[in-house]
């Protein structure tokens, strides 16, 4: 819902996303997946304990939990907007209902419920979007007409090569900035990585990873086409300028209502797809963070005492319920903020950079130590919290705006315009140049005008630079005593000959389990 509106308002520069998706797939395949698959850990954050220390693992888990709590409310708010546009039902009624349904089947059914609902909901989502795109092309007059209208309106844009990091969307911000965002979501994300390593062999894991990224490409193609369809439909009667809709995130539902008038059930199919996507994403987030909190915090406080399966299940349900309620409360804050897609990437950027940085220090930099990883991650959180929440404050105050590309109401019925009660023409956008303008009050420091696309990349760089400096200023990791399995294959070749190393008892258990599982896998493949 948010991405097609992004393309409608700001143009098709987002289509450059296919480059970072491809690079991310290569990085997962050759850098991160070989490490995590061989270790076969219950929690991805166990890696940080093996590579650095228990404190590093705890910090990583806390950052991840914070990431979910901050970003998850948007997952529920977006479909609530769509439901509101179609049915008129208040957003504040829809969000609790959707959240309670999600909490119920996630806590009761656990991972099995999440996997099955993901499959069913994914089919609904793809099916509804394919149908809408096909119907849209027919109603407009074909794909050629869609592209022609977008070209005339200045929406077709892919190679805006402006190097300024303060431009909202450029080829560089989408390519470089989105690369780090995608790494955070698919290379060092527990939910994504656990799916990859759960299969019986490394070759199958790579196949699962490849299929998932092919699916992402297909979905992104559909999203771009939906954005172009929105502009081809509303290029001369902008529903935002006429206040037909309140937020740009309601554009796609409004469009579906318009084109589905002669097709009973299509609007319902679309809404089911939107809600399915939200439930699928939210349930996966809740399940992942509940498992992470249990593995990395609850078990630690139990200090080796084993819980029965019934107690474990009950504990996970309580964690899921608490996190769900917190996310629901935060929805009422999210609705006060800016454009949905930009807001989503911005909120993720607060913590994602630290996570990408801390895992990259472990996998790619043998000399990085625990102190460097911790100080680097904390530095990233401090810097990015200032940048992101400062920018959001200026956006909320109207001192930092992103108007978008030109729109028009010249094609609206004259009677409709005359009955509006306000001057809709004064609300249209007029910019027709390359990119989109960033309108900032002189009181807004340049730092807060940094493109939201660079948030995760900036956070990652802060973590890496500070982490490496601190590591070398303290006691760098002795690479001769570092287990090569904790490093990416491309880095292992540069290690000196391994020496015997004494592991702490808990670490030894984890490593032993890894060795056993690795040998079992090799035996099965043979």
XYZ file of C-alpha atoms in Angstrom:
526
model
C 0.000 0.000 0.000
C 2.796 2.414 0.880
C 5.131 1.658 -2.030
C 2.708 2.222 -4.942
C 1.831 5.551 -3.319
C 5.556 6.314 -3.062
C 5.906 5.867 -6.830
C 2.768 7.909 -7.517
C 4.045 10.850 -5.482
C 7.804 10.718 -6.105
C 8.273 8.819 -9.369
C 9.758 5.502 -10.421
C 13.310 5.974 -9.098
C 12.431 3.251 -6.602
C 12.733 0.741 -9.469
C 16.512 0.861 -8.969
C 15.805 -1.435 -6.002
C 16.451 -4.466 -8.218
C 20.203 -3.802 -8.115
C 20.535 -3.932 -4.294
C 18.226 -6.964 -4.182
C 20.618 -8.812 -6.501
C 23.704 -7.761 -4.532
C 22.042 -8.751 -1.249
C 21.300 -12.219 -2.632
C 24.976 -12.628 -3.538
C 26.137 -11.443 -0.114
C 23.757 -13.799 1.667
C 24.857 -16.693 -0.528
C 28.618 -16.199 -0.257
C 29.183 -14.320 3.010
C 26.505 -14.792 5.658
C 24.644 -18.021 4.894
C 27.768 -20.267 4.885
C 28.614 -19.084 8.402
C 25.178 -19.337 9.961
C 24.224 -22.594 8.250
C 27.348 -24.374 9.453
C 26.835 -23.229 13.044
C 23.129 -24.266 13.136
C 22.307 -22.061 16.115
C 18.930 -21.864 17.844
C 19.159 -18.078 17.919
C 21.056 -15.996 15.404
C 22.376 -13.936 18.290
C 24.217 -16.942 19.695
C 26.709 -16.138 16.967
C 27.572 -12.872 18.698
C 28.348 -14.770 21.893
C 30.597 -17.221 20.063
C 32.362 -14.499 18.123
C 32.522 -11.824 20.823
C 30.940 -12.260 24.260
C 27.733 -12.836 26.169
C 27.288 -9.085 26.610
C 27.499 -8.580 22.860
C 24.817 -11.198 22.328
C 22.567 -9.534 24.887
C 23.034 -6.143 23.262
C 22.270 -7.547 19.811
C 19.087 -9.200 21.052
C 17.971 -6.007 22.766
C 18.538 -3.985 19.600
C 16.550 -6.503 17.565
C 13.655 -6.468 20.032
C 13.685 -2.675 19.946
C 13.690 -2.790 16.149
C 10.538 -4.888 16.094
C 8.703 -2.824 18.678
C 9.451 0.364 16.730
C 8.679 -0.932 13.229
C 5.823 -3.375 13.856
C 3.085 -0.786 14.550
C 3.387 0.435 10.976
C 2.685 -3.097 9.726
C -0.735 -2.963 11.384
C -1.473 0.690 10.652
C -1.079 0.403 6.858
C -3.806 -2.243 6.303
C -6.010 -0.407 8.788
C -5.796 2.634 6.511
C -6.802 0.490 3.541
C -9.706 -1.009 5.460
C -10.801 2.461 6.520
C -10.783 3.710 2.926
C -12.896 0.809 1.686
C -15.339 0.364 4.565
C -15.235 3.654 6.445
C -14.540 1.757 9.667
C -12.392 3.809 12.036
C -8.677 3.000 12.063
C -8.711 2.850 15.858
C -11.262 0.041 15.700
C -9.535 -1.933 12.953
C -6.041 -1.969 14.458
C -6.959 -3.648 17.779
C -9.007 -6.303 15.961
C -6.209 -7.133 13.517
C -3.626 -7.142 16.293
C -5.666 -9.427 18.547
C -6.197 -11.921 15.714
C -2.479 -11.925 15.003
C -1.534 -12.349 18.670
C -4.041 -15.178 19.054
C -2.889 -17.465 16.268
C 0.798 -16.634 16.764
C 0.746 -17.430 20.488
C -1.513 -20.472 20.181
C -0.076 -22.025 17.036
C 3.555 -20.910 17.291
C 5.925 -21.345 14.360
C 3.740 -23.942 12.643
C 0.819 -21.521 12.537
C 3.079 -18.761 11.261
C 4.437 -20.923 8.424
C 1.006 -22.120 7.303
C -0.611 -18.705 7.512
C 2.366 -17.188 5.678
C 1.782 -19.584 2.793
C -1.974 -19.004 2.579
C -1.744 -15.260 3.116
C 1.075 -14.959 0.593
C -1.098 -16.627 -2.037
C -3.965 -14.220 -1.287
C -1.664 -11.209 -1.453
C -0.040 -12.141 -4.753
C -3.321 -13.199 -6.309
C -5.110 -9.977 -5.457
C -2.243 -7.801 -6.675
C -1.849 -9.676 -9.968
C -5.559 -9.329 -10.615
C -5.539 -5.604 -9.854
C -2.582 -4.945 -12.157
C -4.166 -6.891 -15.000
C -7.497 -5.140 -14.576
C -5.734 -1.785 -14.347
C -3.950 -2.207 -17.661
C -7.240 -3.125 -19.317
C -9.070 -0.110 -17.877
C -6.297 2.343 -18.859
C -5.894 1.003 -22.381
C -2.790 -1.140 -22.159
C 0.684 -1.039 -20.671
C 1.955 1.314 -23.391
C -0.609 3.938 -22.408
C 0.351 3.605 -18.750
C 4.020 4.270 -19.491
C 3.168 7.081 -21.912
C 1.104 8.919 -19.298
C 3.798 8.497 -16.666
C 6.460 9.768 -19.041
C 4.409 12.852 -19.835
C 3.921 13.477 -16.127
C 7.635 13.171 -15.362
C 7.180 10.003 -13.309
C 9.511 7.727 -15.301
C 12.882 8.180 -13.664
C 15.594 5.610 -13.041
C 19.000 7.238 -13.447
C 18.909 10.377 -11.343
C 22.670 10.398 -10.760
C 22.746 13.365 -8.379
C 25.411 12.372 -5.802
C 24.018 14.542 -2.994
C 23.040 12.460 0.058
C 20.441 15.111 0.883
C 18.328 14.411 -2.202
C 15.370 12.262 -1.212
C 15.533 9.704 -4.045
C 18.437 9.206 -6.441
C 19.951 6.206 -8.161
C 22.684 6.203 -5.522
C 20.431 6.533 -2.498
C 18.169 3.723 -3.691
C 21.057 1.475 -4.765
C 23.470 2.037 -1.883
C 21.050 2.918 0.874
C 18.611 0.118 0.100
C 21.465 -2.387 -0.070
C 22.182 -1.977 3.632
C 18.469 -2.036 4.425
C 18.043 -5.323 2.559
C 21.076 -6.816 4.277
C 19.461 -5.986 7.604
C 16.230 -7.691 6.586
C 17.616 -10.825 4.940
C 21.253 -11.445 5.882
C 21.288 -10.730 9.627
C 17.593 -11.017 10.454
C 16.676 -14.023 12.643
C 13.339 -14.600 10.911
C 14.819 -14.744 7.421
C 17.970 -16.646 8.322
C 16.157 -19.274 10.403
C 14.095 -20.171 7.345
C 17.243 -20.606 5.283
C 19.107 -22.792 7.766
C 16.137 -24.975 8.737
C 16.452 -27.202 5.639
C 18.456 -30.425 5.555
C 21.440 -29.383 3.428
C 23.405 -26.299 2.496
C 22.496 -26.685 -1.169
C 18.812 -26.700 -0.272
C 19.367 -23.654 1.922
C 20.827 -21.792 -1.041
C 17.894 -22.920 -3.181
C 15.410 -21.608 -0.605
C 17.292 -18.333 -0.463
C 17.315 -18.020 -4.261
C 13.595 -18.756 -4.527
C 12.796 -16.179 -1.867
C 14.749 -13.473 -3.667
C 13.105 -14.342 -6.985
C 9.799 -13.912 -5.194
C 10.898 -10.506 -3.916
C 11.757 -9.414 -7.453
C 8.328 -10.478 -8.729
C 6.592 -8.630 -5.897
C 8.628 -5.477 -6.513
C 7.778 -5.550 -10.219
C 4.087 -5.727 -9.350
C 4.466 -2.865 -6.867
C 6.194 -0.626 -9.419
C 3.470 -1.352 -11.970
C 0.800 -0.531 -9.391
C 2.463 2.809 -8.705
C 2.532 3.636 -12.411
C -1.113 2.593 -12.706
C -2.045 4.950 -9.896
C -0.550 7.907 -11.710
C -2.004 6.887 -15.075
C -5.429 6.828 -13.411
C -5.259 9.979 -11.266
C -2.792 12.130 -13.231
C -5.418 14.785 -13.952
C -7.574 14.466 -10.824
C -5.350 14.026 -7.796
C -7.356 12.572 -4.869
C -4.830 13.987 -2.394
C -5.298 17.550 -3.647
C -9.085 17.168 -3.597
C -8.949 15.637 -0.101
C -10.819 12.594 -1.340
C -8.305 10.645 0.711
C -6.517 11.767 3.855
C -3.126 10.105 3.345
C -1.157 8.940 0.330
C -1.236 5.432 1.801
C -4.947 5.278 0.929
C -4.303 5.776 -2.796
C -4.193 2.100 -3.724
C -7.383 1.130 -1.837
C -9.145 4.123 -3.383
C -7.937 3.050 -6.819
C -9.232 -0.479 -6.272
C -12.648 0.885 -5.342
C -12.730 2.851 -8.595
C -11.710 0.036 -10.944
C -13.607 -2.722 -9.125
C -17.056 -1.165 -9.303
C -18.166 -3.584 -12.011
C -16.469 -6.607 -10.429
C -18.249 -7.777 -7.267
C -15.861 -9.201 -4.716
C -12.686 -7.671 -6.143
C -12.455 -5.015 -3.446
C -12.862 -7.706 -0.813
C -10.154 -9.778 -2.483
C -7.800 -6.814 -2.389
C -8.495 -6.034 1.262
C -8.000 -9.689 2.143
C -4.647 -9.527 0.380
C -3.582 -6.403 2.270
C -4.682 -7.810 5.613
C -3.044 -11.132 4.790
C 0.266 -9.437 4.090
C 0.033 -7.516 7.355
C -0.895 -10.567 9.408
C 1.844 -12.617 7.774
C 4.510 -10.000 8.453
C 3.323 -9.240 11.963
C 3.018 -12.879 13.015
C 6.515 -13.587 11.732
C 7.850 -10.603 13.676
C 6.079 -11.612 16.880
C 7.193 -15.224 16.608
C 10.793 -14.264 15.883
C 11.138 -11.722 18.660
C 9.404 -14.015 21.164
C 11.850 -16.793 20.331
C 14.800 -14.413 20.516
C 13.763 -13.017 23.892
C 13.220 -16.515 25.251
C 16.539 -17.888 23.984
C 18.664 -14.859 24.845
C 17.058 -13.526 28.022
C 14.684 -15.995 29.677
C 17.082 -18.934 29.426
C 19.889 -16.755 30.733
C 17.909 -15.831 33.837
C 16.944 -19.460 34.361
C 20.694 -20.175 34.708
C 20.578 -23.684 33.307
C 17.289 -24.747 34.902
C 15.158 -26.548 32.345
C 11.520 -25.708 31.803
C 8.918 -28.225 30.769
C 7.505 -27.870 27.272
C 4.242 -26.596 28.745
C 6.031 -23.851 30.687
C 8.101 -22.920 27.649
C 4.959 -22.610 25.542
C 3.249 -20.512 28.212
C 6.265 -18.209 28.518
C 6.374 -17.682 24.750
C 2.651 -16.872 24.716
C 3.093 -14.272 27.447
C 6.016 -12.674 25.597
C 3.987 -12.574 22.376
C 1.030 -11.000 24.168
C 3.122 -8.312 25.867
C 5.006 -7.359 22.696
C 1.747 -7.291 20.741
C 0.080 -4.942 23.221
C 3.077 -2.594 23.191
C 3.039 -2.500 19.374
C -0.690 -1.793 19.378
C -0.223 1.196 21.670
C 2.494 2.608 19.416
C 0.124 2.610 16.421
C -1.456 5.779 17.799
C 1.925 7.513 17.568
C 2.736 6.230 14.079
C -0.422 7.733 12.577
C 0.825 11.220 13.462
C 4.005 10.888 11.384
C 4.863 11.262 7.670
C 4.723 9.263 4.419
C 4.329 5.563 5.151
C 7.192 4.102 3.119
C 9.651 6.769 4.219
C 8.525 6.321 7.810
C 8.978 2.547 7.606
C 12.535 2.777 6.290
C 13.385 5.557 8.743
C 12.229 3.661 11.821
C 14.092 0.548 10.708
C 17.204 2.622 10.131
C 17.380 3.528 13.811
C 18.443 0.009 14.818
C 19.173 -1.854 11.581
C 22.488 -0.111 10.987
C 23.787 -1.219 14.374
C 22.743 -4.822 13.695
C 24.294 -4.944 10.227
C 27.448 -3.362 11.609
C 27.847 -5.675 14.582
C 27.364 -8.837 12.505
C 29.645 -7.486 9.775
C 32.354 -6.854 12.360
C 32.089 -10.478 13.391
C 31.901 -12.086 9.970
C 34.255 -9.865 7.960
C 36.788 -8.390 10.398
C 38.854 -11.000 12.293
C 40.609 -8.394 14.454
C 37.377 -6.883 15.792
C 36.788 -7.616 19.468
C 33.875 -7.518 21.886
C 34.583 -4.008 23.158
C 34.668 -2.661 19.632
C 31.409 -4.378 18.702
C 29.572 -3.080 21.770
C 30.877 0.490 21.598
C 30.317 0.600 17.839
C 26.710 -0.569 18.099
C 25.916 1.813 20.949
C 27.508 4.702 19.047
C 25.335 3.886 16.045
C 22.187 3.909 18.172
C 23.069 7.279 19.681
C 23.942 8.915 16.356
C 21.001 7.513 14.413
C 18.468 8.218 17.147
C 19.494 11.868 17.009
C 19.351 12.051 13.217
C 16.130 10.085 12.689
C 14.012 11.358 15.542
C 15.280 14.879 14.935
C 14.176 14.638 11.302
C 10.798 13.197 12.313
C 10.322 16.077 14.738
C 10.929 18.639 11.997
C 8.608 16.716 9.645
C 5.850 16.659 12.271
C 6.272 20.417 12.767
C 6.030 21.043 9.027
C 9.547 22.478 8.874
C 10.817 19.654 6.650
C 8.613 18.660 3.722
C 8.802 16.434 0.648
C 6.148 17.748 -1.769
C 6.641 15.255 -4.588
C 6.237 15.598 -8.334
C 3.588 17.579 -10.196
C -0.089 16.682 -9.935
C -3.257 18.153 -11.411
C -6.992 18.500 -10.858
C -7.753 19.783 -14.369
C -9.477 16.531 -15.289
C -11.822 16.464 -12.303
C -15.517 17.085 -13.044
C -16.290 20.802 -12.761
C -19.254 20.181 -10.462
C -17.077 18.075 -8.155
C -14.439 20.825 -7.904
C -17.017 23.548 -7.281
C -18.575 21.585 -4.413
C -15.310 21.000 -2.561
C -15.476 24.197 -0.552
C -11.767 24.954 -0.972
C -9.313 25.707 -3.761
C -8.029 22.288 -4.839
C -5.806 23.856 -7.499
C -3.764 25.510 -4.763
C -3.033 22.080 -3.275
C -1.509 20.456 -6.369
C 2.238 19.990 -6.747
C 4.024 21.808 -9.563
C 7.579 20.432 -9.621
C 8.439 18.785 -12.971
C 12.227 18.517 -12.762
C 14.567 15.620 -12.047
C 14.139 14.045 -8.630
C 11.871 15.636 -6.050
C 12.402 18.772 -3.963
C 13.231 18.779 -0.274
C 11.680 21.882 1.282
C 13.448 22.698 4.534
C 13.038 25.693 6.793
C 16.322 27.579 7.361
C 16.181 26.467 10.993
C 16.532 22.786 9.992
C 20.216 21.701 10.159
C 21.561 20.006 7.045
C 22.209 16.790 8.982
C 18.481 16.224 9.435
C 17.927 16.563 5.691
C 19.944 13.396 5.024
C 17.986 11.061 2.747
C 16.108 8.440 4.736
C 17.540 5.846 2.350
C 20.976 6.327 3.901
C 19.919 5.782 7.514
C 20.801 2.084 7.702
C 24.003 2.619 5.716
C 25.060 5.470 8.004
C 24.347 3.427 11.119
C 26.363 0.546 9.710
C 29.336 2.771 8.898
C 29.299 4.293 12.388
C 29.322 0.809 13.918
C 32.158 -0.403 11.688
C 34.390 2.652 12.048
C 33.953 3.049 15.798
C 34.088 -0.706 16.334
C 37.362 -1.148 14.467
C 38.988 1.888 16.088
C 38.042 0.707 19.587
C 39.158 -2.843 18.778
C 42.613 -1.701 17.710
C 42.949 0.731 20.615
C 42.176 -1.995 23.140
C 43.215 -5.591 22.485
C 42.461 -6.765 18.947
C 41.234 -10.323 18.520
C 44.067 -12.852 18.271
C 43.271 -14.340 14.861
C 45.369 -17.437 15.477
C 42.958 -18.370 18.266
C 39.790 -17.549 16.333
C 37.595 -20.384 15.070
C 37.490 -19.945 11.266
C 33.865 -21.102 11.125
C 32.885 -17.782 12.677
C 34.174 -15.897 9.635
C 32.969 -15.647 6.059
C 34.652 -18.114 3.658
C 36.247 -15.230 1.758
C 37.965 -14.096 4.983
C 39.086 -17.483 6.300
C 41.861 -17.814 3.743
C 43.684 -14.859 5.297
C 43.845 -16.373 8.788
C 47.163 -17.659 10.151
C 47.452 -21.381 10.991
C 44.993 -22.267 13.740
C 46.246 -22.970 17.226
C 44.575 -24.897 19.992
C 42.076 -22.759 21.822
C 40.331 -23.217 25.141
C 36.670 -22.265 24.984
C 34.520 -21.158 27.909
C 32.195 -23.947 29.027
C 28.982 -22.499 27.571
C 30.702 -21.662 24.308
C 32.111 -25.184 24.160
C 28.602 -26.615 24.381
C 27.448 -24.464 21.509
C 30.451 -25.328 19.379
C 30.092 -29.027 20.121
C 26.459 -28.936 19.094
C 27.452 -27.182 15.897
C 30.077 -29.804 15.096
C 27.618 -32.633 15.679
C 24.955 -31.059 13.478
C 27.479 -30.340 10.762
C 28.671 -33.932 10.766
C 25.085 -35.198 10.637
C 24.422 -32.999 7.624
C 27.533 -34.275 5.872
C 26.505 -37.855 6.605
C 23.009 -37.276 5.214
C 24.402 -35.723 2.052
C 26.762 -38.640 1.578
